[in-house]
Amino acid sequence: MSNKKNDGKGVNPIHTDILNKDASGISMMYQDWFLEYASYVILERAVPAIEDGMKPVQRRILHSMWEMEDGRFNKVANIIGSTMQYHPHGDASISEAIVNMGVKNLLIETQGNWGDVRTGDSAAAARYIEGRLSKFGLEVIFNPQTTTWQMSYDGRKKEPVTFPVKFPILLAQGVEGIAVGLSTKILPHNFIELVKASISILKDEPFEIFPDFPTGALMDVTDYNKGMRGGKVRIRAKIEEADKKTLLIKDIPFGITTGSLIESIIKANEKGTIKIKKVIDNTAENVEIEVQLAPGTSPDVTIDALYAFTDCEISISPNACVIIQEKPAFMGVDEILKVSTYQTRDLLEKELTIKKNELLEKILFYSLEKIFIEHKIYRNIEECETWEAVISTIDSGLEPFKKMFFRDITKEDITKLTEIKIKRISKYDGFKADELIQQSEKELQEVEQNLTKMTDYTIRYYQTILAKYGKGRERKTKITAFETIEASVVAANNEKLYVNKQEGFVGYGMKKDEYICECSDIDDVIVFRKEGILQVVKIQEKTFVGKDIVYANIFHKNDERMIYNVIYIDGKTNFAFAKRFQVLGVTRDKEYAITQGEKGSKIMYFSANANGEAEIIEVTLSQTSKAKNKVILYDFATLDVKGRNAQGNILTKYPIRKIQMKAEGKSTLEERKTWFDTQTGRLNHEGKGIALGIFKENEKIIVFYKDGHYEISNNEITQRFEPLEVLVIQKYNPQSIINALYRDVKMNAYFAKKFMIETSSTDKKFCFVPEERDIQLVDISFLPNPFLQIIYKNANSKETITEKFLLNQFIELKPWKSPGTKINYFNIQSITFES
């Protein structure tokens, strides 16, 4: 062994061996312990079991409440203390879990202040609030006879391995948990829809289930993907337009509180992406957040901006993970529901089998008792001197009857007969005993029938659950389709764009340079330079994009109406080329050549046309050129619109002295058609919904609402209407005669009127029916003289009769505020306008 001391440059060989050995041991210990810890967290803390849909802490809380159950409320502090006999992780986790279950209003009935998921208010202390198991929970969760038990953590008591749950609790409540290396997030679903879907499963019919949240709101489930990884749901607050200066937020997205929502609105306002005056929280029994708009701000654009820049719209990504046979598994909510449904059927079958055995035993004992008493077998034991002799005597007395029983008679059965009191024997009523036996046999027959038709029995079980507990559990979250909101379109113009064309700078901080337009700080800027280069850059305070800028403005991606008209000189041939092109999408900060890319190329003429206009230009050639005609009139309308990479057409081979516009052109693009999307309530140009036609400048639309109002509005795609409130929407013609049918709900009477629009204000609702009554608008016609078709029942014969006549026969054109003419028919089944 070397006696050389360690000089600090190395480690003694002996010490190295020890360190290596220790490191190896620590590594193995870490690997084993960490895996055990990860497994424990997954199985015992974070992820629910598929059998009952519960985490261990939830299961232990409910088990403790079941042990304490006496029909009265218990202090939550007492429930927590009782649960700690089973749950070894402290009172804080138990308290949080019980409050989370309580606010879901499914398994636990609550009393006191349990907090508010809408406002984020926390529950009162556990010593102040009370809870008890709900009737629903008692019915679908607990059954000691079908429960598998295990010892508690300290071996003193027994607790359920899982509950025999006969309902998809996991999907009804939802769950969220983070373990080591994985997580689970199952969104809550609607109670009624889950029951109906389970019935569909049993009937082998198709079904779909989607989330439903206690906070209501609107939801787009296009990408839900059955709740598995990779899916998402988009949730929006319900925003109503109280008037042109005020918006009301009535429902909020799941997981968002009124406080956090208001904070996000204030932050967006401070950033300038939305413009508001004030936010007021009026939430009481129902959520109501009042948003007061800044002067000159469009309510429709602000609603879009609230969705784009605040928590009024959120996206939730589900990740359905459950424990199956002590292993985590990822599966869709439809598969989870199928497992729950078939498990419910199996549990019901077990319960019926247990009940069948109990009835058989009851019938057996009633029969034994009847034979024992009526055949006076009890008298034969009076002379017996030993217990064995008593048993033997009774057994001999029963011998002639043993064939009628479903099993052998045991010593325990005979012992039970000896326990019958003399008083009961003396008062024994054979007829009553026969009735009990017959009743039990009838029950047994019913049970056996149910066992042969388990699917039908399970369906009836679900129907009973729905009838008993479904009231008040209707869907709160409305399923709809959301349109995509371009943030750059709805962002408030909180900045101004400037350009220094000679030096090559653009930005919103260059206040001494040339003003271009108002903009938002999230916009992109498109720039064309004289050398024939285009570039799109993110707007900043000041950005260098290259000298000799020809054109700069806000860039709108995929804008097919924006057409650029260009004359450029090719650097290689010196020929002049004309081209028309679009710029639909580019990579930010990348330079693109709109010429042929030759060195020395340059732009001679440039115009940007928002609606595809094609102007006429005058091209003056150089006096030294050999061309006979030195002035050329060129119409861009003769050119096809192509991509930015297109070469273009040769305009001239001669040198050009100058180019100037000779005449403004008209659009060469197809006239843009407008549609009304009946799902989103938005106008669009993509052919979604009802066709409204082609709109020219300043042409408007008219909307008739079901409550008897009309509104004249512009045709901008930022407009939004509530689809469920709209009866008719179409292009507005001021000369049109309006024929209207409406129903007075209280009188149950129908009225017709004919009028013309006499108002001119836009974006304002006008009521053309009696305002003080409950009115439902039935139909609108713009025909000069439509037919009125009435279907009614004859009061005497009950025969259905259809009549059709011209409206002009009994009503005249009157002012728009005049009341309608009553239609004097009884038992009207339907009434409509016909062409």
mmCIF file of N, CA and C in Angstrom, residues 502-595:
data_model
loop_
_atom_site.group_PDB
_atom_site.id
_atom_site.type_symbol
_atom_site.label_atom_id
_atom_site.label_comp_id
_atom_site.label_asym_id
_atom_site.label_seq_id
_atom_site.Cartn_x
_atom_site.Cartn_y
_atom_site.Cartn_z
ATOM 1 N N GLN A 502 -37.291 57.500 -46.351
ATOM 2 C CA GLN A 502 -35.920 57.677 -46.844
ATOM 3 C C GLN A 502 -34.910 56.918 -45.990
ATOM 4 N N GLU A 503 -35.059 57.046 -44.655
ATOM 5 C CA GLU A 503 -34.106 56.394 -43.763
ATOM 6 C C GLU A 503 -34.435 54.922 -43.524
ATOM 7 N N GLY A 504 -35.711 54.558 -43.762
ATOM 8 C CA GLY A 504 -36.070 53.141 -43.676
ATOM 9 C C GLY A 504 -36.545 52.669 -42.321
ATOM 10 N N PHE A 505 -37.242 53.525 -41.575
ATOM 11 C CA PHE A 505 -37.740 53.142 -40.255
ATOM 12 C C PHE A 505 -39.279 53.169 -40.230
ATOM 13 N N VAL A 506 -39.867 52.219 -39.466
ATOM 14 C CA VAL A 506 -41.309 52.234 -39.186
ATOM 15 C C VAL A 506 -41.495 51.991 -37.696
ATOM 16 N N GLY A 507 -42.621 52.460 -37.147
ATOM 17 C CA GLY A 507 -42.901 52.229 -35.738
ATOM 18 C C GLY A 507 -43.920 53.214 -35.206
ATOM 19 N N TYR A 508 -44.308 52.991 -33.943
ATOM 20 C CA TYR A 508 -45.310 53.878 -33.341
ATOM 21 C C TYR A 508 -44.685 54.921 -32.420
ATOM 22 N N GLY A 509 -43.363 54.935 -32.332
ATOM 23 C CA GLY A 509 -42.716 55.928 -31.483
ATOM 24 C C GLY A 509 -42.084 57.067 -32.259
ATOM 25 N N MET A 510 -42.303 57.117 -33.579
ATOM 26 C CA MET A 510 -41.634 58.109 -34.455
ATOM 27 C C MET A 510 -42.600 59.258 -34.761
ATOM 28 N N LYS A 511 -42.969 59.999 -33.732
ATOM 29 C CA LYS A 511 -44.045 60.969 -33.844
ATOM 30 C C LYS A 511 -43.698 62.163 -34.731
ATOM 31 N N LYS A 512 -42.456 62.340 -35.057
ATOM 32 C CA LYS A 512 -42.067 63.461 -35.918
ATOM 33 C C LYS A 512 -42.059 63.078 -37.401
ATOM 34 N N ASP A 513 -42.259 61.804 -37.680
ATOM 35 C CA ASP A 513 -42.208 61.335 -39.069
ATOM 36 C C ASP A 513 -43.607 61.240 -39.663
ATOM 37 N N GLU A 514 -43.700 60.678 -40.869
ATOM 38 C CA GLU A 514 -44.961 60.629 -41.615
ATOM 39 C C GLU A 514 -45.949 59.675 -40.952
ATOM 40 N N TYR A 515 -47.150 60.177 -40.689
ATOM 41 C CA TYR A 515 -48.216 59.377 -40.073
ATOM 42 C C TYR A 515 -48.871 58.490 -41.135
ATOM 43 N N ILE A 516 -49.097 57.227 -40.787
ATOM 44 C CA ILE A 516 -49.743 56.308 -41.727
ATOM 45 C C ILE A 516 -51.183 56.027 -41.303
ATOM 46 N N CYS A 517 -51.372 55.454 -40.099
ATOM 47 C CA CYS A 517 -52.716 55.103 -39.645
ATOM 48 C C CYS A 517 -52.669 54.768 -38.161
ATOM 49 N N GLU A 518 -53.847 54.596 -37.570
ATOM 50 C CA GLU A 518 -53.927 54.096 -36.215
ATOM 51 C C GLU A 518 -53.676 52.588 -36.222
ATOM 52 N N CYS A 519 -53.143 52.085 -35.136
ATOM 53 C CA CYS A 519 -52.789 50.663 -35.093
ATOM 54 C C CYS A 519 -52.815 50.164 -33.664
ATOM 55 N N SER A 520 -52.609 48.871 -33.535
ATOM 56 C CA SER A 520 -52.477 48.249 -32.227
ATOM 57 C C SER A 520 -51.042 47.780 -32.053
ATOM 58 N N ASP A 521 -50.620 47.660 -30.801
ATOM 59 C CA ASP A 521 -49.235 47.235 -30.565
ATOM 60 C C ASP A 521 -49.032 45.737 -30.776
ATOM 61 N N ILE A 522 -50.080 45.029 -31.243
ATOM 62 C CA ILE A 522 -49.893 43.619 -31.591
ATOM 63 C C ILE A 522 -49.954 43.403 -33.101
ATOM 64 N N ASP A 523 -50.063 44.495 -33.856
ATOM 65 C CA ASP A 523 -50.171 44.388 -35.312
ATOM 66 C C ASP A 523 -48.834 44.020 -35.953
ATOM 67 N N ASP A 524 -48.927 43.580 -37.229
ATOM 68 C CA ASP A 524 -47.763 43.423 -38.091
ATOM 69 C C ASP A 524 -47.786 44.518 -39.144
ATOM 70 N N VAL A 525 -46.604 44.877 -39.644
ATOM 71 C CA VAL A 525 -46.475 45.927 -40.666
ATOM 72 C C VAL A 525 -45.872 45.308 -41.926
ATOM 73 N N ILE A 526 -46.499 45.599 -43.085
ATOM 74 C CA ILE A 526 -45.934 45.161 -44.357
ATOM 75 C C ILE A 526 -45.240 46.347 -45.007
ATOM 76 N N VAL A 527 -44.044 46.091 -45.535
ATOM 77 C CA VAL A 527 -43.211 47.151 -46.117
ATOM 78 C C VAL A 527 -42.731 46.718 -47.497
ATOM 79 N N PHE A 528 -42.823 47.632 -48.477
ATOM 80 C CA PHE A 528 -42.258 47.425 -49.812
ATOM 81 C C PHE A 528 -41.160 48.459 -50.026
ATOM 82 N N ARG A 529 -39.976 47.986 -50.443
ATOM 83 C CA ARG A 529 -38.873 48.911 -50.710
ATOM 84 C C ARG A 529 -38.694 49.082 -52.216
ATOM 85 N N LYS A 530 -38.083 50.169 -52.595
ATOM 86 C CA LYS A 530 -37.931 50.527 -54.008
ATOM 87 C C LYS A 530 -37.167 49.476 -54.797
ATOM 88 N N GLU A 531 -36.276 48.762 -54.166
ATOM 89 C CA GLU A 531 -35.492 47.740 -54.850
ATOM 90 C C GLU A 531 -36.301 46.473 -55.157
ATOM 91 N N GLY A 532 -37.604 46.487 -54.795
ATOM 92 C CA GLY A 532 -38.476 45.365 -55.123
ATOM 93 C C GLY A 532 -38.539 44.291 -54.066
ATOM 94 N N ILE A 533 -38.363 44.669 -52.818
ATOM 95 C CA ILE A 533 -38.378 43.733 -51.689
ATOM 96 C C ILE A 533 -39.582 44.030 -50.801
ATOM 97 N N LEU A 534 -40.270 42.968 -50.394
ATOM 98 C CA LEU A 534 -41.329 43.125 -49.396
ATOM 99 C C LEU A 534 -40.916 42.384 -48.143
ATOM 100 N N GLN A 535 -41.404 42.904 -47.028
ATOM 101 C CA GLN A 535 -41.060 42.315 -45.738
ATOM 102 C C GLN A 535 -42.185 42.619 -44.752
ATOM 103 N N VAL A 536 -42.512 41.632 -43.891
ATOM 104 C CA VAL A 536 -43.499 41.827 -42.827
ATOM 105 C C VAL A 536 -42.770 41.751 -41.494
ATOM 106 N N VAL A 537 -42.971 42.776 -40.664
ATOM 107 C CA VAL A 537 -42.283 42.833 -39.373
ATOM 108 C C VAL A 537 -43.291 43.087 -38.262
ATOM 109 N N LYS A 538 -42.938 42.669 -37.058
ATOM 110 C CA LYS A 538 -43.746 42.945 -35.884
ATOM 111 C C LYS A 538 -43.626 44.420 -35.542
ATOM 112 N N ILE A 539 -44.758 45.045 -35.281
ATOM 113 C CA ILE A 539 -44.723 46.479 -34.980
ATOM 114 C C ILE A 539 -44.000 46.716 -33.664
ATOM 115 N N GLN A 540 -43.142 47.716 -33.667
ATOM 116 C CA GLN A 540 -42.401 48.099 -32.477
ATOM 117 C C GLN A 540 -42.341 49.623 -32.414
ATOM 118 N N GLU A 541 -41.668 50.104 -31.388
ATOM 119 C CA GLU A 541 -41.565 51.553 -31.249
ATOM 120 C C GLU A 541 -40.813 52.164 -32.428
ATOM 121 N N LYS A 542 -39.731 51.498 -32.861
ATOM 122 C CA LYS A 542 -38.973 51.960 -34.026
ATOM 123 C C LYS A 542 -38.169 50.784 -34.562
ATOM 124 N N THR A 543 -38.404 50.442 -35.831
ATOM 125 C CA THR A 543 -37.750 49.288 -36.438
ATOM 126 C C THR A 543 -37.159 49.690 -37.782
ATOM 127 N N PHE A 544 -35.916 49.266 -38.017
ATOM 128 C CA PHE A 544 -35.278 49.520 -39.315
ATOM 129 C C PHE A 544 -35.643 48.391 -40.273
ATOM 130 N N VAL A 545 -36.173 48.758 -41.449
ATOM 131 C CA VAL A 545 -36.589 47.759 -42.422
ATOM 132 C C VAL A 545 -35.890 47.932 -43.773
ATOM 133 N N GLY A 546 -35.030 48.917 -43.911
ATOM 134 C CA GLY A 546 -34.336 49.156 -45.175
ATOM 135 C C GLY A 546 -34.740 50.502 -45.781
ATOM 136 N N LYS A 547 -33.783 51.153 -46.419
ATOM 137 C CA LYS A 547 -34.022 52.503 -46.964
ATOM 138 C C LYS A 547 -34.895 52.457 -48.212
ATOM 139 N N ASP A 548 -35.396 53.651 -48.569
ATOM 140 C CA ASP A 548 -36.228 53.856 -49.766
ATOM 141 C C ASP A 548 -37.497 53.008 -49.714
ATOM 142 N N ILE A 549 -38.302 53.276 -48.710
ATOM 143 C CA ILE A 549 -39.588 52.574 -48.577
ATOM 144 C C ILE A 549 -40.588 53.173 -49.561
ATOM 145 N N VAL A 550 -41.237 52.304 -50.305
ATOM 146 C CA VAL A 550 -42.269 52.740 -51.253
ATOM 147 C C VAL A 550 -43.641 52.754 -50.584
ATOM 148 N N TYR A 551 -43.904 51.742 -49.735
ATOM 149 C CA TYR A 551 -45.217 51.605 -49.120
ATOM 150 C C TYR A 551 -45.067 50.873 -47.792
ATOM 151 N N ALA A 552 -45.821 51.331 -46.795
ATOM 152 C CA ALA A 552 -45.863 50.655 -45.495
ATOM 153 C C ALA A 552 -47.262 50.807 -44.924
ATOM 154 N N ASN A 553 -47.773 49.729 -44.332
ATOM 155 C CA ASN A 553 -49.102 49.779 -43.722
ATOM 156 C C ASN A 553 -49.288 48.530 -42.855
ATOM 157 N N ILE A 554 -50.438 48.456 -42.180
ATOM 158 C CA ILE A 554 -50.756 47.291 -41.351
ATOM 159 C C ILE A 554 -51.015 46.093 -42.262
ATOM 160 N N PHE A 555 -50.461 44.935 -41.886
ATOM 161 C CA PHE A 555 -50.608 43.727 -42.685
ATOM 162 C C PHE A 555 -51.734 42.869 -42.119
ATOM 163 N N HIS A 556 -52.686 42.474 -42.990
ATOM 164 C CA HIS A 556 -53.780 41.595 -42.611
ATOM 165 C C HIS A 556 -53.584 40.258 -43.318
ATOM 166 N N LYS A 557 -53.248 39.259 -42.559
ATOM 167 C CA LYS A 557 -52.964 37.948 -43.114
ATOM 168 C C LYS A 557 -54.205 37.363 -43.801
ATOM 169 N N ASN A 558 -53.966 36.715 -44.933
ATOM 170 C CA ASN A 558 -55.026 36.029 -45.698
ATOM 171 C C ASN A 558 -56.125 36.956 -46.199
ATOM 172 N N ASP A 559 -55.792 38.223 -46.382
ATOM 173 C CA ASP A 559 -56.749 39.177 -46.943
ATOM 174 C C ASP A 559 -56.728 39.049 -48.465
ATOM 175 N N GLU A 560 -57.714 38.354 -49.017
ATOM 176 C CA GLU A 560 -57.754 38.107 -50.451
ATOM 177 C C GLU A 560 -58.252 39.307 -51.240
ATOM 178 N N ARG A 561 -58.783 40.317 -50.558
ATOM 179 C CA ARG A 561 -59.299 41.498 -51.260
ATOM 180 C C ARG A 561 -58.200 42.524 -51.521
ATOM 181 N N MET A 562 -57.118 42.474 -50.751
ATOM 182 C CA MET A 562 -56.022 43.429 -50.940
ATOM 183 C C MET A 562 -55.157 43.005 -52.127
ATOM 184 N N ILE A 563 -55.132 43.845 -53.166
ATOM 185 C CA ILE A 563 -54.361 43.572 -54.385
ATOM 186 C C ILE A 563 -53.340 44.684 -54.587
ATOM 187 N N TYR A 564 -52.118 44.287 -54.877
ATOM 188 C CA TYR A 564 -51.048 45.255 -55.134
ATOM 189 C C TYR A 564 -50.789 45.321 -56.642
ATOM 190 N N ASN A 565 -50.797 46.544 -57.197
ATOM 191 C CA ASN A 565 -50.491 46.786 -58.612
ATOM 192 C C ASN A 565 -49.102 47.406 -58.707
ATOM 193 N N VAL A 566 -48.226 46.811 -59.527
ATOM 194 C CA VAL A 566 -46.812 47.229 -59.548
ATOM 195 C C VAL A 566 -46.283 47.286 -60.983
ATOM 196 N N ILE A 567 -45.483 48.333 -61.260
ATOM 197 C CA ILE A 567 -44.634 48.387 -62.465
ATOM 198 C C ILE A 567 -43.189 48.399 -61.971
ATOM 199 N N TYR A 568 -42.398 47.431 -62.430
ATOM 200 C CA TYR A 568 -41.003 47.411 -62.002
ATOM 201 C C TYR A 568 -40.081 47.246 -63.209
ATOM 202 N N ILE A 569 -38.841 47.691 -63.052
ATOM 203 C CA ILE A 569 -37.801 47.560 -64.083
ATOM 204 C C ILE A 569 -36.927 46.374 -63.707
ATOM 205 N N ASP A 570 -36.789 45.434 -64.628
ATOM 206 C CA ASP A 570 -35.934 44.276 -64.389
ATOM 207 C C ASP A 570 -34.473 44.687 -64.538
ATOM 208 N N GLY A 571 -33.625 44.369 -63.540
ATOM 209 C CA GLY A 571 -32.224 44.798 -63.540
ATOM 210 C C GLY A 571 -31.385 44.146 -64.617
ATOM 211 N N LYS A 572 -31.806 43.020 -65.135
ATOM 212 C CA LYS A 572 -31.021 42.314 -66.141
ATOM 213 C C LYS A 572 -31.341 42.793 -67.554
ATOM 214 N N THR A 573 -32.628 42.920 -67.868
ATOM 215 C CA THR A 573 -33.033 43.273 -69.247
ATOM 216 C C THR A 573 -33.401 44.737 -69.398
ATOM 217 N N ASN A 574 -33.638 45.420 -68.295
ATOM 218 C CA ASN A 574 -34.132 46.803 -68.281
ATOM 219 C C ASN A 574 -35.518 46.930 -68.888
ATOM 220 N N PHE A 575 -36.236 45.795 -69.033
ATOM 221 C CA PHE A 575 -37.623 45.844 -69.491
ATOM 222 C C PHE A 575 -38.511 46.244 -68.306
ATOM 223 N N ALA A 576 -39.641 46.881 -68.649
ATOM 224 C CA ALA A 576 -40.627 47.233 -67.630
ATOM 225 C C ALA A 576 -41.708 46.150 -67.602
ATOM 226 N N PHE A 577 -41.992 45.634 -66.397
ATOM 227 C CA PHE A 577 -42.997 44.591 -66.219
ATOM 228 C C PHE A 577 -44.144 45.125 -65.356
ATOM 229 N N ALA A 578 -45.358 44.695 -65.684
ATOM 230 C CA ALA A 578 -46.549 45.033 -64.886
ATOM 231 C C ALA A 578 -47.085 43.757 -64.242
ATOM 232 N N LYS A 579 -47.489 43.846 -62.972
ATOM 233 C CA LYS A 579 -48.035 42.663 -62.304
ATOM 234 C C LYS A 579 -49.042 43.090 -61.240
ATOM 235 N N ARG A 580 -49.975 42.182 -60.977
ATOM 236 C CA ARG A 580 -50.942 42.336 -59.882
ATOM 237 C C ARG A 580 -50.828 41.083 -59.005
ATOM 238 N N PHE A 581 -50.767 41.261 -57.714
ATOM 239 C CA PHE A 581 -50.542 40.098 -56.847
ATOM 240 C C PHE A 581 -51.127 40.334 -55.458
ATOM 241 N N GLN A 582 -51.250 39.229 -54.742
ATOM 242 C CA GLN A 582 -51.690 39.245 -53.343
ATOM 243 C C GLN A 582 -50.534 38.819 -52.445
ATOM 244 N N VAL A 583 -50.630 39.198 -51.190
ATOM 245 C CA VAL A 583 -49.700 38.701 -50.168
ATOM 246 C C VAL A 583 -50.574 38.131 -49.047
ATOM 247 N N LEU A 584 -50.769 36.815 -49.091
ATOM 248 C CA LEU A 584 -51.699 36.189 -48.151
ATOM 249 C C LEU A 584 -51.028 35.766 -46.856
ATOM 250 N N GLY A 585 -49.830 35.257 -46.967
ATOM 251 C CA GLY A 585 -49.131 34.808 -45.774
ATOM 252 C C GLY A 585 -47.643 34.715 -46.029
ATOM 253 N N VAL A 586 -46.859 35.243 -45.106
ATOM 254 C CA VAL A 586 -45.400 35.227 -45.245
ATOM 255 C C VAL A 586 -44.791 34.949 -43.879
ATOM 256 N N THR A 587 -43.504 34.633 -43.890
ATOM 257 C CA THR A 587 -42.762 34.470 -42.644
ATOM 258 C C THR A 587 -42.289 35.826 -42.169
ATOM 259 N N ARG A 588 -42.559 36.128 -40.923
ATOM 260 C CA ARG A 588 -42.184 37.434 -40.377
ATOM 261 C C ARG A 588 -40.666 37.642 -40.443
ATOM 262 N N ASP A 589 -40.267 38.845 -40.832
ATOM 263 C CA ASP A 589 -38.863 39.306 -40.912
ATOM 264 C C ASP A 589 -38.099 38.736 -42.107
ATOM 265 N N LYS A 590 -38.723 37.874 -42.906
ATOM 266 C CA LYS A 590 -38.054 37.339 -44.086
ATOM 267 C C LYS A 590 -38.291 38.262 -45.281
ATOM 268 N N GLU A 591 -37.250 38.474 -46.120
ATOM 269 C CA GLU A 591 -37.372 39.343 -47.282
ATOM 270 C C GLU A 591 -37.786 38.540 -48.517
ATOM 271 N N TYR A 592 -38.737 39.083 -49.282
ATOM 272 C CA TYR A 592 -39.239 38.436 -50.491
ATOM 273 C C TYR A 592 -39.113 39.403 -51.656
ATOM 274 N N ALA A 593 -38.643 38.895 -52.786
ATOM 275 C CA ALA A 593 -38.521 39.722 -53.991
ATOM 276 C C ALA A 593 -39.825 39.681 -54.770
ATOM 277 N N ILE A 594 -40.340 40.857 -55.151
ATOM 278 C CA ILE A 594 -41.534 40.901 -56.003
ATOM 279 C C ILE A 594 -41.129 41.164 -57.454
ATOM 280 N N THR A 595 -39.830 41.389 -57.680
ATOM 281 C CA THR A 595 -39.286 41.437 -59.039
ATOM 282 C C THR A 595 -38.732 40.052 -59.358
#
